[in-house]
Amino acid sequence: MWATALAAVFAFMGIGLVDPILPAIAVNLDATPSEVSLLFTSYFLVTAVAMLITGFVSSRIGGKKTLLIGLAVIVVFASLSGLSGSVDQLVGFRAGWGLGNALFVATALAVIVGVASGGAGTAIILYEAALGLGISLGPLLGALLGGWQWRAPFFGTAALMAAAFVALVVLLPKTALPARKVRLRDPLLALAHRGLRTTAASGLFYNYGFFTILAFTPFILGMDAYGIGGVFFGWGVAVAVFSVFVAPVLQNRFGAVRVLAGTLLVLMLDLIGLGLAAGHSVPAVVVLVIASGALLGINNTIYTELAMGVSDSPRPVASAGYNFVRWTGGALAPFAAAQLGEHFGPQVPFFAGALAMVAAIGIALVGRKYLTAHEPHLV
């Protein structure tokens, strides 16, 4: 369990790794912010689509082999990313990285749930802790290595994933095959459940706002790699702390739907504040970005718990269907935000993110009767 969680930390570091070096990549590869934003779009688009095949693969070769294949793919494409000679090559290699990420991330949650001794709830908290820690350490590693050379973070990630590969080979026992093999269409069929479909649709718009903050903010901070890395390290720490320690308390006290709607509302206000501060006050942007991490941490945990438990589909199948939809939002946001910023000014991408939060809240409230069955008894 701990070996898988540690490997998940390394995998999630790849999400924010490029954040501090986005401006440097744009300069060194003579690219616009929109072109550089495709590093996120290609990564998450392939991740989203590949989610549909993860259950098919893991149910036939086992969770351990699927994890190892995912890690191996990441090692290869992270290394190739560091060797890129143009932004087009880098975008393509990040797409390959996204395939490995999908195979690993979707399977890791199921494996952790399967081998954890404290039940699914404890396993999900551990998974979200790995997510938060990885997201916080990714920008820090990207800054420390990227401040020296923009290619270095890619090679650093490849080395970490190779170490995770070795750790899983040694420490993770062979995982049993499920009693029923997953069909390719099963994740899409799982979305026929209204509760899971509501969670996924709301998560799509939520992730649009999430990755607007992550992918577009580096371009308006006016900082070097170390400065951007420091800001997003603080942001990632907030994600980790609030996902692990605050989200369960709030959910047990108020219920998932109330907490979800409340934090999405505050996140909408945060995005409006970012829009008002963009281009005018860097300190305000920094404070609002770090504050958003707390809200994102809470929502990450609640969305994941809802996705894993709101339907009667097997957890890996439900997770695949949910992640296919929500990562689509992560794929759309970086490029759309960069385009809006280039054509209409740095404020508009954040206002668009705020509108996405309105949609996420509306979907959750309209479908709340399909979600409340999963809520714990209030204490």
XYZ file of C-alpha atoms in Angstrom:
379
model
C 0.000 0.000 0.000
C 2.708 2.477 0.985
C 4.836 1.606 -2.043
C 1.868 2.249 -4.342
C 1.047 5.501 -2.545
C 4.656 6.692 -2.871
C 4.646 5.852 -6.557
C 1.388 7.807 -6.847
C 3.113 10.826 -5.277
C 5.769 10.662 -7.996
C 3.114 10.246 -10.710
C 1.103 13.238 -9.518
C 4.268 15.326 -9.434
C 4.124 15.205 -13.225
C 0.931 17.313 -13.229
C 2.475 20.463 -11.771
C 6.055 19.767 -12.743
C 5.963 21.982 -15.831
C 4.250 24.890 -14.070
C 7.393 26.802 -12.996
C 9.095 26.292 -16.358
C 6.193 27.265 -18.658
C 7.607 30.771 -19.308
C 11.110 29.316 -19.808
C 9.798 26.730 -22.274
C 7.993 29.487 -24.182
C 11.214 31.506 -24.416
C 13.567 28.627 -25.237
C 11.302 26.973 -27.797
C 10.018 30.262 -29.240
C 6.402 29.428 -28.399
C 3.322 31.417 -27.386
C 1.445 30.792 -24.116
C -1.289 29.028 -26.112
C 1.235 26.672 -27.680
C 2.875 25.956 -24.341
C -0.539 25.361 -22.733
C -0.906 22.378 -25.060
C 1.559 20.586 -22.747
C -1.364 20.283 -20.345
C -4.048 19.777 -22.992
C -2.337 16.862 -24.775
C -1.436 15.273 -21.431
C -4.958 15.423 -19.989
C -6.791 14.678 -23.232
C -4.892 11.422 -23.692
C -5.284 10.700 -19.962
C -9.058 11.175 -20.250
C -9.503 8.908 -23.279
C -7.092 6.289 -21.953
C -9.147 6.042 -18.758
C -11.663 4.073 -20.800
C -9.175 1.248 -21.398
C -7.535 1.033 -17.977
C -10.104 -1.353 -16.503
C -10.046 -3.487 -19.650
C -6.264 -3.834 -19.355
C -5.942 -4.280 -15.583
C -8.742 -6.865 -15.393
C -6.807 -9.043 -17.863
C -3.197 -8.669 -16.744
C -3.662 -7.623 -13.112
C -3.186 -4.390 -11.200
C 0.536 -4.786 -10.560
C 1.449 -5.329 -14.206
C -0.755 -2.414 -15.251
C 0.953 -0.124 -12.735
C 4.383 -1.189 -13.947
C 3.475 -0.658 -17.610
C 2.143 2.797 -16.763
C 5.331 3.703 -14.911
C 7.505 2.402 -17.739
C 5.592 4.492 -20.296
C 6.025 7.591 -18.116
C 9.776 6.979 -17.793
C 10.141 6.740 -21.572
C 8.071 9.797 -22.465
C 9.353 11.967 -19.605
C 12.876 11.273 -20.887
C 11.861 12.053 -24.462
C 10.242 15.293 -23.259
C 13.591 16.409 -21.903
C 15.144 15.795 -25.325
C 12.532 17.795 -27.253
C 13.785 20.239 -29.852
C 10.467 21.996 -30.508
C 7.224 22.718 -28.716
C 5.393 20.342 -31.090
C 7.665 17.467 -30.068
C 7.205 18.327 -26.408
C 3.416 18.403 -26.772
C 3.520 14.996 -28.470
C 5.723 13.441 -25.812
C 3.478 14.841 -23.074
C 0.589 13.053 -24.803
C 2.480 9.759 -24.488
C 3.164 10.635 -20.859
C -0.607 11.018 -20.420
C -1.155 7.419 -21.537
C 1.209 6.141 -18.866
C -0.400 8.458 -16.327
C -3.864 7.057 -17.067
C -2.746 3.447 -16.738
C -1.038 4.206 -13.442
C -3.429 6.655 -11.768
C -6.679 4.791 -12.459
C -5.186 1.489 -11.321
C -3.364 2.909 -8.281
C -6.590 3.936 -6.547
C -8.116 0.483 -7.062
C -4.918 -1.220 -5.842
C -4.674 0.981 -2.747
C -8.336 0.293 -1.927
C -7.711 -3.442 -2.433
C -4.647 -3.725 -0.186
C -5.496 -1.132 2.502
C -6.525 -2.515 5.867
C -8.647 0.461 6.975
C -11.393 0.235 4.369
C -12.205 2.248 1.261
C -12.571 5.545 3.121
C -9.065 5.329 4.574
C -7.656 4.260 1.204
C -9.256 7.232 -0.568
C -7.823 9.624 2.016
C -4.379 8.066 1.470
C -4.819 8.397 -2.295
C -5.844 12.055 -1.955
C -2.859 12.628 0.348
C -0.610 11.241 -2.389
C -2.356 13.505 -4.902
C -1.896 16.581 -2.724
C 1.704 15.782 -1.861
C 2.550 15.075 -5.489
C 0.875 18.256 -6.696
C 2.775 20.295 -4.096
C 6.168 18.683 -4.728
C 5.839 18.800 -8.530
C 6.194 22.599 -8.803
C 8.965 22.541 -6.186
C 10.967 19.958 -8.152
C 10.192 21.827 -11.357
C 11.529 25.046 -9.817
C 14.662 23.555 -8.277
C 15.684 21.750 -11.452
C 14.094 24.152 -13.919
C 15.895 27.136 -12.435
C 19.083 25.444 -13.581
C 17.901 24.135 -16.980
C 14.349 23.813 -18.303
C 14.937 20.246 -19.518
C 16.130 18.995 -16.125
C 12.685 18.500 -14.491
C 11.712 15.996 -17.173
C 14.812 13.890 -16.566
C 14.300 14.221 -12.809
C 10.764 12.883 -13.109
C 11.952 9.975 -15.263
C 14.472 9.048 -12.553
C 11.811 9.193 -9.803
C 9.394 7.056 -11.800
C 12.144 4.527 -12.479
C 12.734 4.350 -8.708
C 8.989 3.878 -8.160
C 9.036 1.067 -10.748
C 11.737 -0.754 -8.801
C 9.895 -0.198 -5.498
C 6.680 -1.732 -6.841
C 8.503 -4.698 -8.354
C 10.016 -5.455 -4.949
C 7.279 -4.454 -2.489
C 3.898 -4.909 -4.174
C 2.647 -8.518 -4.203
C 0.951 -9.911 -7.281
C -2.628 -8.671 -7.395
C -5.444 -11.099 -8.063
C -7.456 -10.781 -11.251
C -11.083 -9.672 -10.734
C -13.809 -12.284 -11.017
C -15.259 -10.512 -14.076
C -13.260 -8.967 -16.884
C -14.069 -5.337 -17.658
C -15.361 -4.609 -21.138
C -14.265 -1.513 -23.041
C -17.779 -0.063 -22.919
C -18.296 -0.613 -19.178
C -17.007 2.830 -18.015
C -19.386 4.551 -20.440
C -22.264 2.306 -19.368
C -21.467 3.167 -15.743
C -22.184 6.819 -16.540
C -25.809 5.847 -17.177
C -26.172 5.898 -13.376
C -27.541 9.346 -12.577
C -25.462 9.763 -9.445
C -22.181 8.999 -11.183
C -23.178 11.049 -14.221
C -24.005 14.023 -11.991
C -20.687 13.702 -10.161
C -18.731 13.460 -13.418
C -20.516 16.365 -15.131
C -20.043 18.636 -12.128
C -16.420 17.458 -11.899
C -15.809 18.424 -15.535
C -16.630 22.084 -14.862
C -14.824 21.993 -11.514
C -11.670 20.728 -13.209
C -11.946 23.508 -15.775
C -11.546 26.022 -12.959
C -8.871 23.919 -11.255
C -6.612 23.828 -14.298
C -7.284 27.415 -15.265
C -5.542 28.343 -12.021
C -2.758 25.780 -12.435
C -1.962 26.331 -16.119
C -2.617 30.032 -16.732
C -1.443 31.763 -13.535
C 2.318 31.192 -14.168
C 2.089 33.525 -17.177
C 0.771 36.462 -15.142
C 3.004 36.170 -12.055
C 6.043 37.703 -13.747
C 8.364 35.497 -11.667
C 11.251 33.170 -12.449
C 11.013 29.401 -12.010
C 11.880 29.596 -8.315
C 9.169 32.169 -7.613
C 6.475 30.274 -9.530
C 7.564 27.016 -7.876
C 7.325 28.599 -4.433
C 3.802 29.889 -5.058
C 2.533 26.565 -6.330
C 4.326 24.635 -3.606
C 2.274 26.630 -1.100
C -0.810 25.978 -3.206
C -0.080 22.236 -3.286
C 0.513 22.060 0.472
C -2.925 23.626 0.965
C -4.411 21.015 -1.401
C -2.804 18.189 0.592
C -3.661 19.449 4.082
C -7.284 20.273 3.356
C -7.932 17.084 1.363
C -6.666 14.859 4.170
C -7.564 16.669 7.386
C -10.423 19.066 6.625
C -12.557 17.424 3.927
C -13.540 14.332 6.002
C -14.538 16.489 8.970
C -16.685 18.801 6.871
C -18.287 15.930 4.987
C -19.186 14.078 8.174
C -20.614 17.245 9.699
C -22.545 18.778 6.808
C -22.820 16.127 4.092
C -21.119 15.878 0.721
C -23.515 17.972 -1.351
C -23.596 20.924 1.045
C -19.823 21.003 1.380
C -19.391 20.615 -2.375
C -21.772 23.462 -3.188
C -20.290 25.697 -0.483
C -16.661 25.218 -1.487
C -17.496 25.604 -5.181
C -19.220 28.894 -4.343
C -16.168 30.167 -2.463
C -13.932 28.939 -5.296
C -16.070 30.955 -7.721
C -15.450 34.061 -5.591
C -11.735 33.222 -5.501
C -11.632 33.032 -9.309
C -13.455 36.360 -9.584
C -10.861 37.817 -7.208
C -8.073 36.426 -9.386
C -9.683 38.029 -12.415
C -9.855 41.391 -10.677
C -6.248 41.117 -9.451
C -4.729 39.792 -12.695
C -2.487 42.414 -14.238
C -2.878 44.722 -11.224
C -1.593 43.070 -8.040
C 0.808 40.123 -7.994
C 0.638 39.770 -4.162
C -3.154 39.443 -4.343
C -2.823 36.801 -7.077
C -0.358 34.848 -4.921
C -2.655 34.914 -1.875
C -5.712 33.894 -3.901
C -3.856 31.067 -5.660
C -2.680 29.572 -2.355
C -6.167 30.023 -0.845
C -7.681 28.198 -3.820
C -5.544 25.181 -2.913
C -7.543 24.733 0.297
C -10.830 24.714 -1.614
C -9.477 22.381 -4.284
C -8.226 19.950 -1.641
C -11.666 19.701 -0.048
C -13.415 19.219 -3.372
C -10.922 16.652 -4.659
C -11.662 14.327 -1.757
C -15.431 14.728 -1.948
C -15.615 14.236 -5.707
C -13.461 11.105 -5.462
C -15.543 9.607 -2.651
C -18.751 10.310 -4.518
C -17.393 8.795 -7.722
C -16.212 5.657 -5.936
C -19.358 5.057 -3.919
C -22.380 6.773 -5.450
C -23.160 4.028 -8.003
C -23.351 0.248 -7.925
C -20.580 -0.148 -10.530
C -17.266 -1.737 -9.469
C -14.915 0.947 -8.178
C -12.367 0.681 -11.024
C -15.155 0.970 -13.615
C -16.829 3.910 -11.865
C -13.459 5.617 -11.449
C -12.649 5.189 -15.140
C -15.967 6.644 -16.286
C -15.744 9.555 -13.879
C -12.126 10.333 -14.724
C -12.831 10.191 -18.464
C -15.328 13.041 -18.059
C -13.547 15.138 -15.464
C -10.096 15.026 -17.106
C -11.748 16.356 -20.243
C -12.293 19.564 -18.288
C -8.623 19.534 -17.358
C -7.727 19.168 -21.037
C -9.933 22.056 -22.196
C -8.987 24.622 -19.567
C -5.277 25.323 -20.257
C -5.665 26.024 -23.977
C -8.961 27.874 -23.600
C -7.551 30.026 -20.786
C -4.448 30.903 -22.798
C -6.538 31.806 -25.837
C -8.855 33.994 -23.778
C -5.876 35.642 -22.106
C -4.131 36.384 -25.396
C -7.209 37.817 -27.114
C -9.166 39.484 -24.300
C -6.725 40.128 -21.451
C -5.500 38.215 -18.369
C -8.690 38.814 -16.401
C -11.067 36.942 -18.713
C -9.749 33.361 -18.189
C -10.482 33.597 -14.467
C -13.963 34.998 -15.042
C -14.598 32.071 -17.405
C -13.413 29.747 -14.629
C -15.879 31.400 -12.256
C -18.711 30.707 -14.711
C -17.586 27.078 -14.820
C -18.021 26.954 -11.022
C -21.591 28.207 -11.434
C -22.229 25.301 -13.814
C -20.601 22.822 -11.403
C -22.781 24.053 -8.529
C -25.931 23.962 -10.636
C -25.337 20.393 -11.791
C -24.613 19.203 -8.224
C -27.750 20.866 -6.843
C -30.035 19.671 -9.653
C -28.802 16.109 -9.157
C -28.456 16.257 -5.386
C -31.113 13.586 -4.770
C -28.892 11.137 -6.671
C -25.889 12.099 -4.532
C -27.375 12.289 -1.032
C -27.755 8.521 -0.739
C -23.962 8.399 -0.490
C -23.727 11.018 2.240
C -22.732 9.833 5.710
C -25.066 10.361 8.642
C -24.525 13.843 10.035
C -22.758 13.952 13.405
